[in-house]
mmCIF file of C-alpha atoms in Angstrom:
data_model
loop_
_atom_site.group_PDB
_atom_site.id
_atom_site.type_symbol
_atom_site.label_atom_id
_atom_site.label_comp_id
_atom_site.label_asym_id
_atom_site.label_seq_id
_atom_site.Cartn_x
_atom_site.Cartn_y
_atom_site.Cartn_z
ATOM 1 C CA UNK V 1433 -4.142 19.598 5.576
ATOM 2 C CA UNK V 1434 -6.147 22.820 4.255
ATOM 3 C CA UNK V 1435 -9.290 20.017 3.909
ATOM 4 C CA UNK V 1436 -8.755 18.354 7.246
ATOM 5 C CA UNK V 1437 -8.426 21.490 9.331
ATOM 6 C CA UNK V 1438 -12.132 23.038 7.887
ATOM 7 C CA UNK V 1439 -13.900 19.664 7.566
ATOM 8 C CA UNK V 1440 -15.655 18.291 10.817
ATOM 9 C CA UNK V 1441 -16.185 15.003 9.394
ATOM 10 C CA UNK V 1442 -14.432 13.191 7.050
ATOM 11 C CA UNK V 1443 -14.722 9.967 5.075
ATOM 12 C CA UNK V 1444 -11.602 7.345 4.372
ATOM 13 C CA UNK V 1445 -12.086 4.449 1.491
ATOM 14 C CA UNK V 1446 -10.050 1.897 1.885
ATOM 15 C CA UNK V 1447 -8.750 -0.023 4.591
ATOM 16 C CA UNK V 1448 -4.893 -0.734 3.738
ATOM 17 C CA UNK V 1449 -1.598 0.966 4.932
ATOM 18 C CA UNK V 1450 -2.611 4.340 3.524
ATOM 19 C CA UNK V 1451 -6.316 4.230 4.297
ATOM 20 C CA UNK V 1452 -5.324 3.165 8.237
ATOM 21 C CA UNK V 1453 -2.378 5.434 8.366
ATOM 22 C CA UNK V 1454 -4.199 8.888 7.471
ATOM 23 C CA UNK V 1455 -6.877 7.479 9.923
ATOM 24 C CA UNK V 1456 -4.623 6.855 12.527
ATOM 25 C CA UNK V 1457 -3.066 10.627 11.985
ATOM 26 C CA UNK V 1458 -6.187 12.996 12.167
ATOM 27 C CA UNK V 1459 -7.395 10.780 15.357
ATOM 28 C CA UNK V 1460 -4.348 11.423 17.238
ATOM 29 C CA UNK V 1461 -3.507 14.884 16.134
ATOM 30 C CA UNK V 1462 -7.220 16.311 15.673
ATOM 31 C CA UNK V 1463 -9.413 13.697 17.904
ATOM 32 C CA UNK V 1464 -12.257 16.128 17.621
ATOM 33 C CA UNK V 1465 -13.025 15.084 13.728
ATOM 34 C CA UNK V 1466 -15.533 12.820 12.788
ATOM 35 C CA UNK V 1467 -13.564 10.174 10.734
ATOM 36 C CA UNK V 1468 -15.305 7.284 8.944
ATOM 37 C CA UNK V 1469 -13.474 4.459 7.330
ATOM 38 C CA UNK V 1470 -14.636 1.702 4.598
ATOM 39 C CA UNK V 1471 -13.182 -0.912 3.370
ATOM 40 C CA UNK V 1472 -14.787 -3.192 0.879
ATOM 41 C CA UNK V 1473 -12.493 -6.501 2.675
ATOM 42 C CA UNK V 1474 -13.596 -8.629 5.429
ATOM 43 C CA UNK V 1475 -10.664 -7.255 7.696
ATOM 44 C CA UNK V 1476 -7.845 -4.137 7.660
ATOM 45 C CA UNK V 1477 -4.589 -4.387 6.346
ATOM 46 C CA UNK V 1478 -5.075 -7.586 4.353
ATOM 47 C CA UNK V 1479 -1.635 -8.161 3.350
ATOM 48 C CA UNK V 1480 -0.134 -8.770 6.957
ATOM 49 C CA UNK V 1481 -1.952 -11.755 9.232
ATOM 50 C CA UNK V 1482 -5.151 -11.139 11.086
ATOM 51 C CA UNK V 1483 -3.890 -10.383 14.411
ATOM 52 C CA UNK V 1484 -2.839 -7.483 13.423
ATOM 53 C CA UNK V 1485 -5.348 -6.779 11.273
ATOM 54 C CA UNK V 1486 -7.474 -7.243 14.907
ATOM 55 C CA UNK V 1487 -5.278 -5.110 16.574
ATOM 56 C CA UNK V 1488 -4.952 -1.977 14.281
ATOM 57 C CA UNK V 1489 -9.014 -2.497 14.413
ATOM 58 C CA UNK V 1490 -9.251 -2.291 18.397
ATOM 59 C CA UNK V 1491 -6.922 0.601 18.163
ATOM 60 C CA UNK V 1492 -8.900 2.468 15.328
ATOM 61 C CA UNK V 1493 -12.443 1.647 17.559
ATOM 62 C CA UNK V 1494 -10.502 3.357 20.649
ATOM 63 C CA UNK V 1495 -9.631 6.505 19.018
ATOM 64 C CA UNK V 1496 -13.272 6.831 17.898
ATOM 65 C CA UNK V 1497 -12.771 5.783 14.226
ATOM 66 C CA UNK V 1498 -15.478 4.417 13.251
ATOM 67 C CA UNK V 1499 -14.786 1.422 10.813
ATOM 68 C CA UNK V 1500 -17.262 -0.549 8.028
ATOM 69 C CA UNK V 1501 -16.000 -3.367 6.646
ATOM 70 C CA UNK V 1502 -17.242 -5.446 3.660
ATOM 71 C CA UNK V 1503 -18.691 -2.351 2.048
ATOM 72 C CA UNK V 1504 -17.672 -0.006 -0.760
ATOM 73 C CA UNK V 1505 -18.342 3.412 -2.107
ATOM 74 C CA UNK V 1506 -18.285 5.061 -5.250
ATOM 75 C CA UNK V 1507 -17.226 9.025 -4.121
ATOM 76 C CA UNK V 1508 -18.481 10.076 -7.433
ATOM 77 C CA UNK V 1509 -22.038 9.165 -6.200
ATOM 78 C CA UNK V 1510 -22.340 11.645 -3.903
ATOM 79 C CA UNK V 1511 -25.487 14.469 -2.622
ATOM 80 C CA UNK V 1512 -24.926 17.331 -1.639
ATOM 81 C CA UNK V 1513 -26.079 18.822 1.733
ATOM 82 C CA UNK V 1514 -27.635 22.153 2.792
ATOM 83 C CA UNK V 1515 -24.996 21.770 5.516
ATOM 84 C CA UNK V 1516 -21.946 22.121 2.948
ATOM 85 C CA UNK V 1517 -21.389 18.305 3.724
ATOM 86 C CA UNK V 1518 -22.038 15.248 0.885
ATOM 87 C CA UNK V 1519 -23.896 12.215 1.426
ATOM 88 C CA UNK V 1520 -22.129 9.010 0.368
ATOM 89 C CA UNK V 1521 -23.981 6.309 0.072
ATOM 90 C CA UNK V 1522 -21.920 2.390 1.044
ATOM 91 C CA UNK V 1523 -22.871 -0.323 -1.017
ATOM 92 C CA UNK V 1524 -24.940 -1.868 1.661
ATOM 93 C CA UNK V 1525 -26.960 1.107 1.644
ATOM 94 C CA UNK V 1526 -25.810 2.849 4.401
ATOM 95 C CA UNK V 1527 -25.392 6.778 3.756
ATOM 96 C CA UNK V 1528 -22.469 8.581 5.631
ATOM 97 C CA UNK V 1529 -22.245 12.543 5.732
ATOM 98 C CA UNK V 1530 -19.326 13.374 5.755
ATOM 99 C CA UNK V 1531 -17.253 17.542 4.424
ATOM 100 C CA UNK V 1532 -14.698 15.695 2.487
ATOM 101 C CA UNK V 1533 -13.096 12.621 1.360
ATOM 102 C CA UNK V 1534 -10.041 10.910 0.647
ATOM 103 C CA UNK V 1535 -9.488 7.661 -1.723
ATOM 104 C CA UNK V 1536 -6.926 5.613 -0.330
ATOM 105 C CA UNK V 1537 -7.200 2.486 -2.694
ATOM 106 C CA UNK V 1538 -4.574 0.666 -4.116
ATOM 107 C CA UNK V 1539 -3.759 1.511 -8.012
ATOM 108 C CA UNK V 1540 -2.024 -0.589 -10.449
ATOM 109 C CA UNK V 1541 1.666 -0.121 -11.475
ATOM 110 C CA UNK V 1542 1.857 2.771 -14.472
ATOM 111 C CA UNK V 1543 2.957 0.596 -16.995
ATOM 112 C CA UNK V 1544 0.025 0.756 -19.375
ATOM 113 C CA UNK V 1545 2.792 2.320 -21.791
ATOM 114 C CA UNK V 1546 4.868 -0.653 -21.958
ATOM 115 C CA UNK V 1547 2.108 -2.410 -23.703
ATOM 116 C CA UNK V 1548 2.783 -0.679 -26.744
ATOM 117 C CA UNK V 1549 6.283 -1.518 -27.103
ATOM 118 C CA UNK V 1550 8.291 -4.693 -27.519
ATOM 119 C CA UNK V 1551 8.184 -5.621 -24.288
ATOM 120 C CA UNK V 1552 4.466 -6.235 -24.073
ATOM 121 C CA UNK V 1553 4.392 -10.170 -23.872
ATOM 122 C CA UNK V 1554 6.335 -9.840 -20.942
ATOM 123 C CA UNK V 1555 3.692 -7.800 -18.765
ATOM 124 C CA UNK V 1556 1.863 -10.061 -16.735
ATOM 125 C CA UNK V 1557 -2.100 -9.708 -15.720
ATOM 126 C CA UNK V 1558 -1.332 -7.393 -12.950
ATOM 127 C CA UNK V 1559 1.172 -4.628 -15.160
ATOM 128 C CA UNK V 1560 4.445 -5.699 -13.889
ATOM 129 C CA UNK V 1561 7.344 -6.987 -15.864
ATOM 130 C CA UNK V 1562 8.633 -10.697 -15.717
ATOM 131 C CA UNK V 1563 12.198 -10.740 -14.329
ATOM 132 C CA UNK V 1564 14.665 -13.222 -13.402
ATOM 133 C CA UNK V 1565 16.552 -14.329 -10.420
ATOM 134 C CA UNK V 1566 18.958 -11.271 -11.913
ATOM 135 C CA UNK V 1567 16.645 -8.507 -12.087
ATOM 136 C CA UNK V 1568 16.217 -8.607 -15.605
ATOM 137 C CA UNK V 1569 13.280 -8.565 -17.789
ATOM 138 C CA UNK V 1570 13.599 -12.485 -18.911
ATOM 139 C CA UNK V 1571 14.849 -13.137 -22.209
ATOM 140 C CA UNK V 1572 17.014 -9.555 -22.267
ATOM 141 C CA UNK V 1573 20.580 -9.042 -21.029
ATOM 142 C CA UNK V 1574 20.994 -5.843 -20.298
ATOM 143 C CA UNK V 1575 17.594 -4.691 -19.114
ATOM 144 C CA UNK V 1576 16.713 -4.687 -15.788
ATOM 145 C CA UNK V 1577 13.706 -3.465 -13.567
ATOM 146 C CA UNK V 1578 13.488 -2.829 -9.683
ATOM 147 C CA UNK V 1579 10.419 -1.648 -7.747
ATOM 148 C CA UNK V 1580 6.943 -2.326 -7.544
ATOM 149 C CA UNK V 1581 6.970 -3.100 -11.403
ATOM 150 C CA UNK V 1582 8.773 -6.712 -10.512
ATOM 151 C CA UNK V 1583 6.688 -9.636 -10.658
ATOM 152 C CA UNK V 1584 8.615 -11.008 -7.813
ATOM 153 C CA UNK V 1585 6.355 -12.617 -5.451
ATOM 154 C CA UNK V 1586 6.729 -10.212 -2.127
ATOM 155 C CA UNK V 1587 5.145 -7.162 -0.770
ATOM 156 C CA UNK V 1588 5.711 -4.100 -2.419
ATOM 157 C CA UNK V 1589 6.727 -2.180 -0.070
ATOM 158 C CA UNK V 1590 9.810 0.136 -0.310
ATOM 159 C CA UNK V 1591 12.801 -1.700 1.678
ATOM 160 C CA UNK V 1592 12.175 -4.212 -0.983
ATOM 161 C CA UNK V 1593 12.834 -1.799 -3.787
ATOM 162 C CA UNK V 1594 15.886 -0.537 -2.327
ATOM 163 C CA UNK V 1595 17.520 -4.107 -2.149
ATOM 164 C CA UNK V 1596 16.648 -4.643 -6.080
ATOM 165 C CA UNK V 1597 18.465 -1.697 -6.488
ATOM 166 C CA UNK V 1598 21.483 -3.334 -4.644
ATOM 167 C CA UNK V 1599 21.408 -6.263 -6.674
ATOM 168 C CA UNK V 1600 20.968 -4.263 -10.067
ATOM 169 C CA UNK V 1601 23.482 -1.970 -9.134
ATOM 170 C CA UNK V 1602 25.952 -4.788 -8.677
ATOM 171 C CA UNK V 1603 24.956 -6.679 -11.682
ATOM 172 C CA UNK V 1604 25.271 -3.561 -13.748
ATOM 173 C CA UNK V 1605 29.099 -2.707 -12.729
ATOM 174 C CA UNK V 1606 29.828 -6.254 -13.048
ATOM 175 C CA UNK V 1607 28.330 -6.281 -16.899
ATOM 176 C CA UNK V 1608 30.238 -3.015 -17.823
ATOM 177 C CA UNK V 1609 33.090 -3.764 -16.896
ATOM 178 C CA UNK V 1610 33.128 -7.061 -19.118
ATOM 179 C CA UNK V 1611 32.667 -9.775 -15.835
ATOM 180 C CA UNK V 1612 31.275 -13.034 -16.524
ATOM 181 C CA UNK V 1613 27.248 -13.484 -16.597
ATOM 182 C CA UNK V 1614 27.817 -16.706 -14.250
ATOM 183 C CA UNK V 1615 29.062 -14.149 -10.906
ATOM 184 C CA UNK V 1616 25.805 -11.826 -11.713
ATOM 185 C CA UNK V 1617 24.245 -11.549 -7.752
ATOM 186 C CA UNK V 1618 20.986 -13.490 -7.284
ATOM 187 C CA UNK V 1619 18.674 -11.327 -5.369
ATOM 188 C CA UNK V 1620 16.471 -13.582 -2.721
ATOM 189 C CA UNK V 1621 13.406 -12.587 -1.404
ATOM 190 C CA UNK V 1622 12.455 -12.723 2.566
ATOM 191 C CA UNK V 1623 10.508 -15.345 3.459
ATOM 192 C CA UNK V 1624 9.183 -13.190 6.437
ATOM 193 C CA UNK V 1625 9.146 -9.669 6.113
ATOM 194 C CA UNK V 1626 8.780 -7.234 9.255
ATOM 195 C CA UNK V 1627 6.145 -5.063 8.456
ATOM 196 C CA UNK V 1628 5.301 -1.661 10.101
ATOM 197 C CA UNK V 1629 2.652 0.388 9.783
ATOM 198 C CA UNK V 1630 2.133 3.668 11.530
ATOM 199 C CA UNK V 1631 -0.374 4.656 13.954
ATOM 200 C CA UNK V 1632 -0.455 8.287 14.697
ATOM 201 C CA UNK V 1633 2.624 10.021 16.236
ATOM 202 C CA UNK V 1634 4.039 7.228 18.241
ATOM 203 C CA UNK V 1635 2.325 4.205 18.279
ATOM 204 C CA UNK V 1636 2.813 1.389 15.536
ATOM 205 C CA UNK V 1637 1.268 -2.188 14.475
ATOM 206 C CA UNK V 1638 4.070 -4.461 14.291
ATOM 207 C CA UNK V 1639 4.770 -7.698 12.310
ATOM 208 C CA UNK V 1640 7.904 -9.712 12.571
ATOM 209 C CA UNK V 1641 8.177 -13.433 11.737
ATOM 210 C CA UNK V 1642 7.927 -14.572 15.709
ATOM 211 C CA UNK V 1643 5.206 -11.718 16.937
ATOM 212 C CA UNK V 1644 2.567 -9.116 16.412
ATOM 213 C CA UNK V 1645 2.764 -6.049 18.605
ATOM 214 C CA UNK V 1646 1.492 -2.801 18.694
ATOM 215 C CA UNK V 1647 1.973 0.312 20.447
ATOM 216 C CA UNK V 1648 4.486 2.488 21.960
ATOM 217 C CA UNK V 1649 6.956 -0.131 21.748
ATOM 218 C CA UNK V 1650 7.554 -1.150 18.658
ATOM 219 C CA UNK V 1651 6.808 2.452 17.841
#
């Protein structure tokens, strides 16, 4: 907040819920800031279909974001100014002054540790954990893993984590208290997840399996 409230113009990489959602937030609440975005994909918000990826960008170019897509930058590469501002420089070779910046990439899982322990055949390429239908790490009975570390193929996003907890929960009483392995819950994911991403104070792009909205609606 301290860096938003003295910069004038500010520079957001990355274009996916985070990246978007800070946007969205010092448009609406401090429209008089400068705020450039980059994202090194083709459109925002890749994990959720293009019209809403269209739709968060029309709202974005409307609140005077302005967006570059298909670009990168390394913040470490940075000059400074005899304004107090940086110049970052977009792998295109466009520059962009900016007072500060914020790094709203995704990061990997922090299971590097679990490499070095038994469990380390059972990481897959992407640092999560192989479980079963269960919510346990295959091959072990009385291990089990929720969260973003699942290789369950879904979003990671956190209603999902709370209903592996659910189902690990359950399967956990049922285990302690001596219940057969064959009544252990199964847990199912969605085949169409509503997904929600927020746009300043009140408005919201929406995504649920029959339509895209966005607005103060769905907000």
């Amino acid at each position: 907040n301290e860096e938003i409230k003295e910069a004038d113009s500010i520079l957001i990489v990355g274009g996916g819920p985070t990246g978007v959602e800070l946007a969205a937030e010092i448009a609406v609440n401090v429209p008089q800031k400068k705020v450039t975005l980059v994202h090194d994909g083709s459109r925002l918000l890749a994990f959720i279909g293009p019209k809403a990826s269209d739709k968060t960008l029309e709202w974005l170019n409307n609140k005077n974001v302005e967006v570059k897509l298909m670009q990168s930058v390394d913040t470490s590469n940075s000059t400074n100014n005899s304004g107090g501002n940086r110049t970052y420089f977009t792998s295109s070779g466009e520059t962009i002054r900016a007072d500060c910046h914020f790094l709203c990439t995704g990061k990997p899982p922090g299971s590097e540790w679990l490499r070095e322990t038994y469990l380390k055949d059972l990481i897959d390429n992407f640092g999560r954990l192989k479980v079963d239908e269960n919510h346990r790490i295959k091959g072990h009975r009385n291990i089990f893993v929720v969260g973003d570390i699942t290789d369950i193929k879904e979003l990671k996003q956190g209603y999902s984590a709370q209903k592996h907890a659910l189902v690990a929960a359950k399967n956990l009483k049922l285990l302690m208290s001596g219940g057969k392995e064959s009544k252990l819950a199964i847990y199912e994911p969605g085949s169409s997840p509503k997904i929600i991403v927020s746009l300043g104070k009140q408005d919201v792009v929406a995504q649920f399996s029959f339509t895209t909205i966005i607005g103060l609606v769905p907000g």
